[in-house]
GROMACS .gro file of N, CA and C in nm:
model
  330
    1MET      N    1   5.652   4.260  13.201
    1MET     CA    2   5.772   4.203  13.142
    1MET      C    3   5.815   4.083  13.227
    2GLU      N    4   5.832   3.971  13.160
    2GLU     CA    5   5.877   3.850  13.228
    2GLU      C    6   6.028   3.840  13.217
    3VAL      N    7   6.091   3.792  13.324
    3VAL     CA    8   6.235   3.767  13.325
    3VAL      C    9   6.255   3.621  13.364
    4ARG      N   10   6.336   3.551  13.285
    4ARG     CA   11   6.364   3.410  13.311
    4ARG      C   12   6.514   3.390  13.308
    5SER      N   13   6.565   3.302  13.395
    5SER     CA   14   6.708   3.271  13.398
    5SER      C   15   6.727   3.124  13.365
    6ILE      N   16   6.828   3.096  13.282
    6ILE     CA   17   6.861   2.958  13.247
    6ILE      C   18   7.011   2.938  13.254
    7VAL      N   19   7.052   2.812  13.269
    7VAL     CA   20   7.193   2.775  13.269
    7VAL      C   21   7.211   2.671  13.158
    8LEU      N   22   7.309   2.694  13.072
    8LEU     CA   23   7.336   2.604  12.960
    8LEU      C   24   7.482   2.561  12.961
    9GLY      N   25   7.506   2.440  12.915
    9GLY     CA   26   7.641   2.393  12.892
    9GLY      C   27   7.682   2.432  12.751
   10PRO      N   28   7.812   2.426  12.720
   10PRO     CA   29   7.859   2.461  12.586
   10PRO      C   30   7.785   2.382  12.477
   11ASP      N   31   7.742   2.451  12.375
   11ASP     CA   32   7.670   2.397  12.259
   11ASP      C   33   7.531   2.343  12.294
   12GLU      N   34   7.484   2.370  12.413
   12GLU     CA   35   7.350   2.324  12.452
   12GLU      C   36   7.244   2.421  12.398
   13PRO      N   37   7.136   2.368  12.339
   13PRO     CA   38   7.030   2.455  12.286
   13PRO      C   39   6.920   2.479  12.389
   14TYR      N   40   6.845   2.586  12.369
   14TYR     CA   41   6.727   2.616  12.449
   14TYR      C   42   6.622   2.673  12.354
   15GLU      N   43   6.501   2.623  12.364
   15GLU     CA   44   6.393   2.667  12.276
   15GLU      C   45   6.299   2.758  12.356
   16LEU      N   46   6.277   2.878  12.306
   16LEU     CA   47   6.190   2.977  12.372
   16LEU      C   48   6.072   3.005  12.281
   17ARG      N   49   5.952   2.994  12.337
   17ARG     CA   50   5.831   3.023  12.260
   17ARG      C   51   5.768   3.151  12.314
   18LEU      N   52   5.743   3.243  12.222
   18LEU     CA   53   5.680   3.370  12.257
   18LEU      C   54   5.557   3.389  12.169
   19VAL      N   55   5.452   3.444  12.227
   19VAL     CA   56   5.331   3.470  12.150
   19VAL      C   57   5.351   3.597  12.070
   20GLY      N   58   5.327   3.588  11.940
   20GLY     CA   59   5.346   3.701  11.851
   20GLY      C   60   5.213   3.758  11.805
   21ARG      N   61   5.217   3.880  11.759
   21ARG     CA   62   5.099   3.949  11.706
   21ARG      C   63   5.130   4.001  11.566
   22GLY      N   64   5.185   3.912  11.484
   22GLY     CA   65   5.227   3.949  11.349
   22GLY      C   66   5.114   4.001  11.263
   23ALA      N   67   4.993   3.948  11.284
   23ALA     CA   68   4.879   3.994  11.204
   23ALA      C   69   4.844   4.139  11.236
   24ARG      N   70   4.891   4.188  11.347
   24ARG     CA   71   4.866   4.329  11.385
   24ARG      C   72   4.988   4.417  11.359
   25GLY      N   73   5.089   4.360  11.291
   25GLY     CA   74   5.206   4.439  11.255
   25GLY      C   75   5.321   4.433  11.353
   26TYR      N   76   5.310   4.352  11.459
   26TYR     CA   77   5.417   4.343  11.559
   26TYR      C   78   5.513   4.230  11.525
   27VAL      N   79   5.639   4.251  11.552
   27VAL     CA   80   5.742   4.149  11.538
   27VAL      C   81   5.827   4.149  11.664
   28TRP      N   82   5.886   4.033  11.694
   28TRP     CA   83   5.979   4.025  11.806
   28TRP      C   84   6.119   4.060  11.755
   29THR      N   85   6.187   4.148  11.825
   29THR     CA   86   6.327   4.177  11.798
   29THR      C   87   6.405   4.138  11.923
   30TRP      N   88   6.536   4.123  11.911
   30TRP     CA   89   6.615   4.090  12.029
   30TRP      C   90   6.748   4.160  12.024
   31GLN      N   91   6.802   4.179  12.145
   31GLN     CA   92   6.933   4.241  12.162
   31GLN      C   93   7.006   4.163  12.271
   32VAL      N   94   7.130   4.125  12.243
   32VAL     CA   95   7.211   4.049  12.338
   32VAL      C   96   7.313   4.143  12.401
   33THR      N   97   7.320   4.144  12.534
   33THR     CA   98   7.419   4.225  12.606
   33THR      C   99   7.496   4.134  12.701
   34GLY      N  100   7.595   4.191  12.765
   34GLY     CA  101   7.681   4.110  12.852
   34GLY      C  102   7.786   4.044  12.765
   35ASP      N  103   7.813   3.917  12.791
   35ASP     CA  104   7.907   3.840  12.708
   35ASP      C  105   7.832   3.792  12.585
   36ALA      N  106   7.809   3.884  12.492
   36ALA     CA  107   7.722   3.857  12.377
   36ALA      C  108   7.771   3.743  12.289
   37ASP      N  109   7.901   3.712  12.293
   37ASP     CA  110   7.952   3.605  12.207
   37ASP      C  111   7.933   3.465  12.264
   38VAL      N  112   7.877   3.452  12.385
   38VAL     CA  113   7.858   3.319  12.443
   38VAL      C  114   7.728   3.252  12.400
   39VAL      N  115   7.639   3.327  12.333
   39VAL     CA  116   7.512   3.270  12.288
   39VAL      C  117   7.483   3.314  12.144
   40SER      N  118   7.402   3.233  12.076
   40SER     CA  119   7.348   3.275  11.947
   40SER      C  120   7.197   3.266  11.957
   41VAL      N  121   7.128   3.351  11.881
   41VAL     CA  122   6.982   3.354  11.880
   41VAL      C  123   6.936   3.349  11.735
   42ALA      N  124   6.837   3.263  11.708
   42ALA     CA  125   6.781   3.255  11.573
   42ALA      C  126   6.633   3.220  11.584
   43GLU      N  127   6.553   3.276  11.494
   43GLU     CA  128   6.411   3.240  11.490
   43GLU      C  129   6.397   3.110  11.413
   44ALA      N  130   6.322   3.016  11.471
   44ALA     CA  131   6.295   2.889  11.403
   44ALA      C  132   6.189   2.911  11.296
   45PRO      N  133   6.193   2.832  11.191
   45PRO     CA  134   6.089   2.845  11.088
   45PRO      C  135   5.951   2.814  11.148
   46ALA      N  136   5.852   2.888  11.104
   46ALA     CA  137   5.716   2.865  11.153
   46ALA      C  138   5.663   2.734  11.095
   47PRO      N  139   5.596   2.652  11.177
   47PRO     CA  140   5.540   2.528  11.124
   47PRO      C  141   5.425   2.557  11.028
   48ALA      N  142   5.408   2.470  10.933
   48ALA     CA  143   5.298   2.486  10.838
   48ALA      C  144   5.166   2.456  10.909
   49PRO      N  145   5.061   2.533  10.880
   49PRO     CA  146   4.932   2.505  10.944
   49PRO      C  147   4.878   2.370  10.898
   50ALA      N  148   4.799   2.309  10.985
   50ALA     CA  149   4.737   2.181  10.950
   50ALA      C  150   4.645   2.201  10.830
   51PRO      N  151   4.635   2.101  10.743
   51PRO     CA  152   4.548   2.114  10.626
   51PRO      C  153   4.404   2.150  10.666
   52GLY      N  154   4.349   2.247  10.595
   52GLY     CA  155   4.210   2.287  10.621
   52GLY      C  156   4.193   2.383  10.737
   53THR      N  157   4.304   2.425  10.799
   53THR     CA  158   4.293   2.521  10.910
   53THR      C  159   4.372   2.646  10.874
   54ALA      N  160   4.324   2.755  10.922
   54ALA     CA  161   4.394   2.883  10.905
   54ALA      C  162   4.367   2.966  11.029
   55PRO      N  163   4.468   3.039  11.076
   55PRO     CA  164   4.446   3.123  11.193
   55PRO      C  165   4.344   3.233  11.163
   56SER      N  166   4.269   3.270  11.263
   56SER     CA  167   4.174   3.380  11.248
   56SER      C  168   4.250   3.510  11.226
   57PRO      N  169   4.195   3.602  11.148
   57PRO     CA  170   4.262   3.730  11.128
   57PRO      C  171   4.287   3.800  11.262
   58GLY      N  172   4.410   3.843  11.284
   58GLY     CA  173   4.445   3.912  11.407
   58GLY      C  174   4.474   3.820  11.524
   59ALA      N  175   4.466   3.687  11.504
   59ALA     CA  176   4.490   3.592  11.613
   59ALA      C  177   4.637   3.593  11.653
   60PRO      N  178   4.665   3.574  11.784
   60PRO     CA  179   4.804   3.563  11.827
   60PRO      C  180   4.868   3.438  11.766
   61MET      N  181   4.996   3.449  11.735
   61MET     CA  182   5.068   3.336  11.678
   61MET      C  183   5.195   3.313  11.759
   62GLU      N  184   5.224   3.187  11.786
   62GLU     CA  185   5.343   3.153  11.863
   62GLU      C  186   5.466   3.155  11.773
   63ARG      N  187   5.574   3.213  11.823
   63ARG     CA  188   5.703   3.215  11.754
   63ARG      C  189   5.803   3.139  11.841
   64THR      N  190   5.894   3.068  11.775
   64THR     CA  191   5.994   2.991  11.847
   64THR      C  192   6.132   3.047  11.815
   65TYR      N  193   6.212   3.066  11.919
   65TYR     CA  194   6.348   3.117  11.906
   65TYR      C  195   6.444   3.014  11.965
   66LEU      N  196   6.553   2.988  11.893
   66LEU     CA  197   6.652   2.892  11.936
   66LEU      C  198   6.773   2.966  11.990
   67ILE      N  199   6.801   2.943  12.118
   67ILE     CA  200   6.917   3.003  12.184
   67ILE      C  201   7.018   2.890  12.201
   68ARG      N  202   7.141   2.913  12.164
   68ARG     CA  203   7.243   2.809  12.177
   68ARG      C  204   7.366   2.868  12.246
   69ALA      N  205   7.415   2.795  12.347
   69ALA     CA  206   7.540   2.833  12.413
   69ALA      C  207   7.655   2.804  12.317
   70ARG      N  208   7.749   2.900  12.304
   70ARG     CA  209   7.855   2.883  12.206
   70ARG      C  210   7.994   2.876  12.266
   71SER      N  211   8.013   2.921  12.387
   71SER     CA  212   8.148   2.935  12.440
   71SER      C  213   8.183   2.825  12.539
   72PRO      N  214   8.293   2.750  12.515
   72PRO     CA  215   8.334   2.651  12.614
   72PRO      C  216   8.394   2.716  12.739
   73GLY      N  217   8.426   2.846  12.729
   73GLY     CA  218   8.485   2.916  12.844
   73GLY      C  219   8.382   2.971  12.941
   74GLY      N  220   8.255   2.967  12.904
   74GLY     CA  221   8.149   3.016  12.993
   74GLY      C  222   8.132   3.167  12.982
   75GLY      N  223   8.028   3.214  13.049
   75GLY     CA  224   7.999   3.357  13.052
   75GLY      C  225   7.852   3.380  13.079
   76ARG      N  226   7.813   3.507  13.082
   76ARG     CA  227   7.674   3.545  13.108
   76ARG      C  228   7.627   3.645  13.003
   77ALA      N  229   7.507   3.622  12.953
   77ALA     CA  230   7.449   3.713  12.855
   77ALA      C  231   7.304   3.739  12.894
   78ARG      N  232   7.255   3.854  12.854
   78ARG     CA  233   7.114   3.890  12.874
   78ARG      C  234   7.056   3.916  12.736
   79ILE      N  235   6.944   3.847  12.706
   79ILE     CA  236   6.876   3.866  12.578
   79ILE      C  237   6.744   3.936  12.607
   80ARG      N  238   6.727   4.053  12.550
   80ARG     CA  239   6.603   4.130  12.568
   80ARG      C  240   6.522   4.122  12.440
   81PHE      N  241   6.408   4.058  12.449
   81PHE     CA  242   6.315   4.050  12.337
   81PHE      C  243   6.213   4.162  12.354
   82ALA      N  244   6.183   4.232  12.245
   82ALA     CA  245   6.084   4.340  12.248
   82ALA      C  246   5.990   4.321  12.130
   83GLN      N  247   5.861   4.330  12.157
   83GLN     CA  248   5.760   4.317  12.052
   83GLN      C  249   5.724   4.457  12.005
   84VAL      N  250   5.765   4.488  11.881
   84VAL     CA  251   5.751   4.624  11.828
   84VAL      C  252   5.685   4.622  11.690
   85ARG      N  253   5.642   4.739  11.646
   85ARG     CA  254   5.592   4.756  11.509
   85ARG      C  255   5.697   4.838  11.435
   86PRO      N  256   5.770   4.776  11.342
   86PRO     CA  257   5.880   4.846  11.273
   86PRO      C  258   5.843   4.980  11.210
   87PRO      N  259   5.721   4.998  11.156
   87PRO     CA  260   5.692   5.129  11.097
   87PRO      C  261   5.684   5.243  11.200
   88TYR      N  262   5.681   5.207  11.329
   88TYR     CA  263   5.665   5.308  11.435
   88TYR      C  264   5.780   5.293  11.536
   89PRO      N  265   5.902   5.332  11.500
   89PRO     CA  266   6.017   5.310  11.587
   89PRO      C  267   6.013   5.386  11.720
   90ASP      N  268   5.935   5.493  11.729
   90ASP     CA  269   5.929   5.570  11.853
   90ASP      C  270   5.822   5.517  11.949
   91GLU      N  271   5.744   5.423  11.904
   91GLU     CA  272   5.637   5.365  11.986
   91GLU      C  273   5.699   5.267  12.087
   92ALA      N  274   5.647   5.268  12.210
   92ALA     CA  275   5.695   5.175  12.313
   92ALA      C  276   5.663   5.032  12.273
   93PRO      N  277   5.746   4.935  12.313
   93PRO     CA  278   5.717   4.795  12.282
   93PRO      C  279   5.582   4.752  12.340
   94TYR      N  280   5.513   4.666  12.267
   94TYR     CA  281   5.386   4.611  12.313
   94TYR      C  282   5.410   4.515  12.430
   95ASP      N  283   5.519   4.439  12.421
   95ASP     CA  284   5.554   4.342  12.525
   95ASP      C  285   5.706   4.327  12.525
   96GLU      N  286   5.759   4.282  12.638
   96GLU     CA  287   5.902   4.256  12.650
   96GLU      C  288   5.924   4.127  12.727
   97PHE      N  289   6.036   4.062  12.699
   97PHE     CA  290   6.073   3.939  12.768
   97PHE      C  291   6.225   3.940  12.780
   98VAL      N  292   6.276   3.908  12.899
   98VAL     CA  293   6.421   3.907  12.921
   98VAL      C  294   6.463   3.766  12.960
   99LEU      N  295   6.567   3.718  12.894
   99LEU     CA  296   6.623   3.586  12.923
   99LEU      C  297   6.768   3.605  12.966
  100ASP      N  298   6.796   3.573  13.092
  100ASP     CA  299   6.933   3.577  13.143
  100ASP      C  300   6.992   3.438  13.124
  101VAL      N  301   7.105   3.430  13.055
  101VAL     CA  302   7.166   3.303  13.022
  101VAL      C  303   7.305   3.295  13.085
  102GLU      N  304   7.327   3.190  13.161
  102GLU     CA  305   7.461   3.160  13.212
  102GLU      C  306   7.511   3.037  13.137
  103VAL      N  307   7.627   3.051  13.075
  103VAL     CA  308   7.690   2.939  13.008
  103VAL      C  309   7.802   2.891  13.098
  104VAL      N  310   7.793   2.766  13.141
  104VAL     CA  311   7.895   2.713  13.233
  104VAL      C  312   8.017   2.671  13.155
  105ALA      N  313   8.133   2.694  13.215
  105ALA     CA  314   8.259   2.662  13.149
  105ALA      C  315   8.286   2.512  13.156
  106VAL      N  316   8.355   2.462  13.055
  106VAL     CA  317   8.399   2.323  13.055
  106VAL      C  318   8.522   2.316  13.143
  107THR      N  319   8.518   2.224  13.238
  107THR     CA  320   8.633   2.208  13.326
  107THR      C  321   8.701   2.074  13.297
  108GLY      N  322   8.832   2.074  13.296
  108GLY     CA  323   8.906   1.949  13.273
  108GLY      C  324   8.903   1.863  13.397
  109GLU      N  325   8.901   1.733  13.377
  109GLU     CA  326   8.902   1.640  13.491
  109GLU      C  327   9.047   1.609  13.528
  110ALA      N  328   9.072   1.604  13.657
  110ALA     CA  329   9.207   1.579  13.705
  110ALA      C  330   9.234   1.431  13.718
   0.00000   0.00000   0.00000
């Protein structure tokens, strides 16, 4: 499991790329803890494959997630991504990734 820490300003985006195994039935899920309202997480649309190319069956596929700082007051959130197969909820995740996010507060200038 990889753990990464980032610092964002209010409304600043961060793009996270994770390798997916969708052809094998795995999907990335995420859970936000801590100051959960200081960030938003959304999966970016997958790019269209180049004409005449197709991924090999079972090939890993990259997924992109957009994390955006939302709070001008700052805070800290932890986003835990887990690669799971939804039909098997009791099965341990295939992979995990943790992103610790610090959102810095906007300070007024004197």
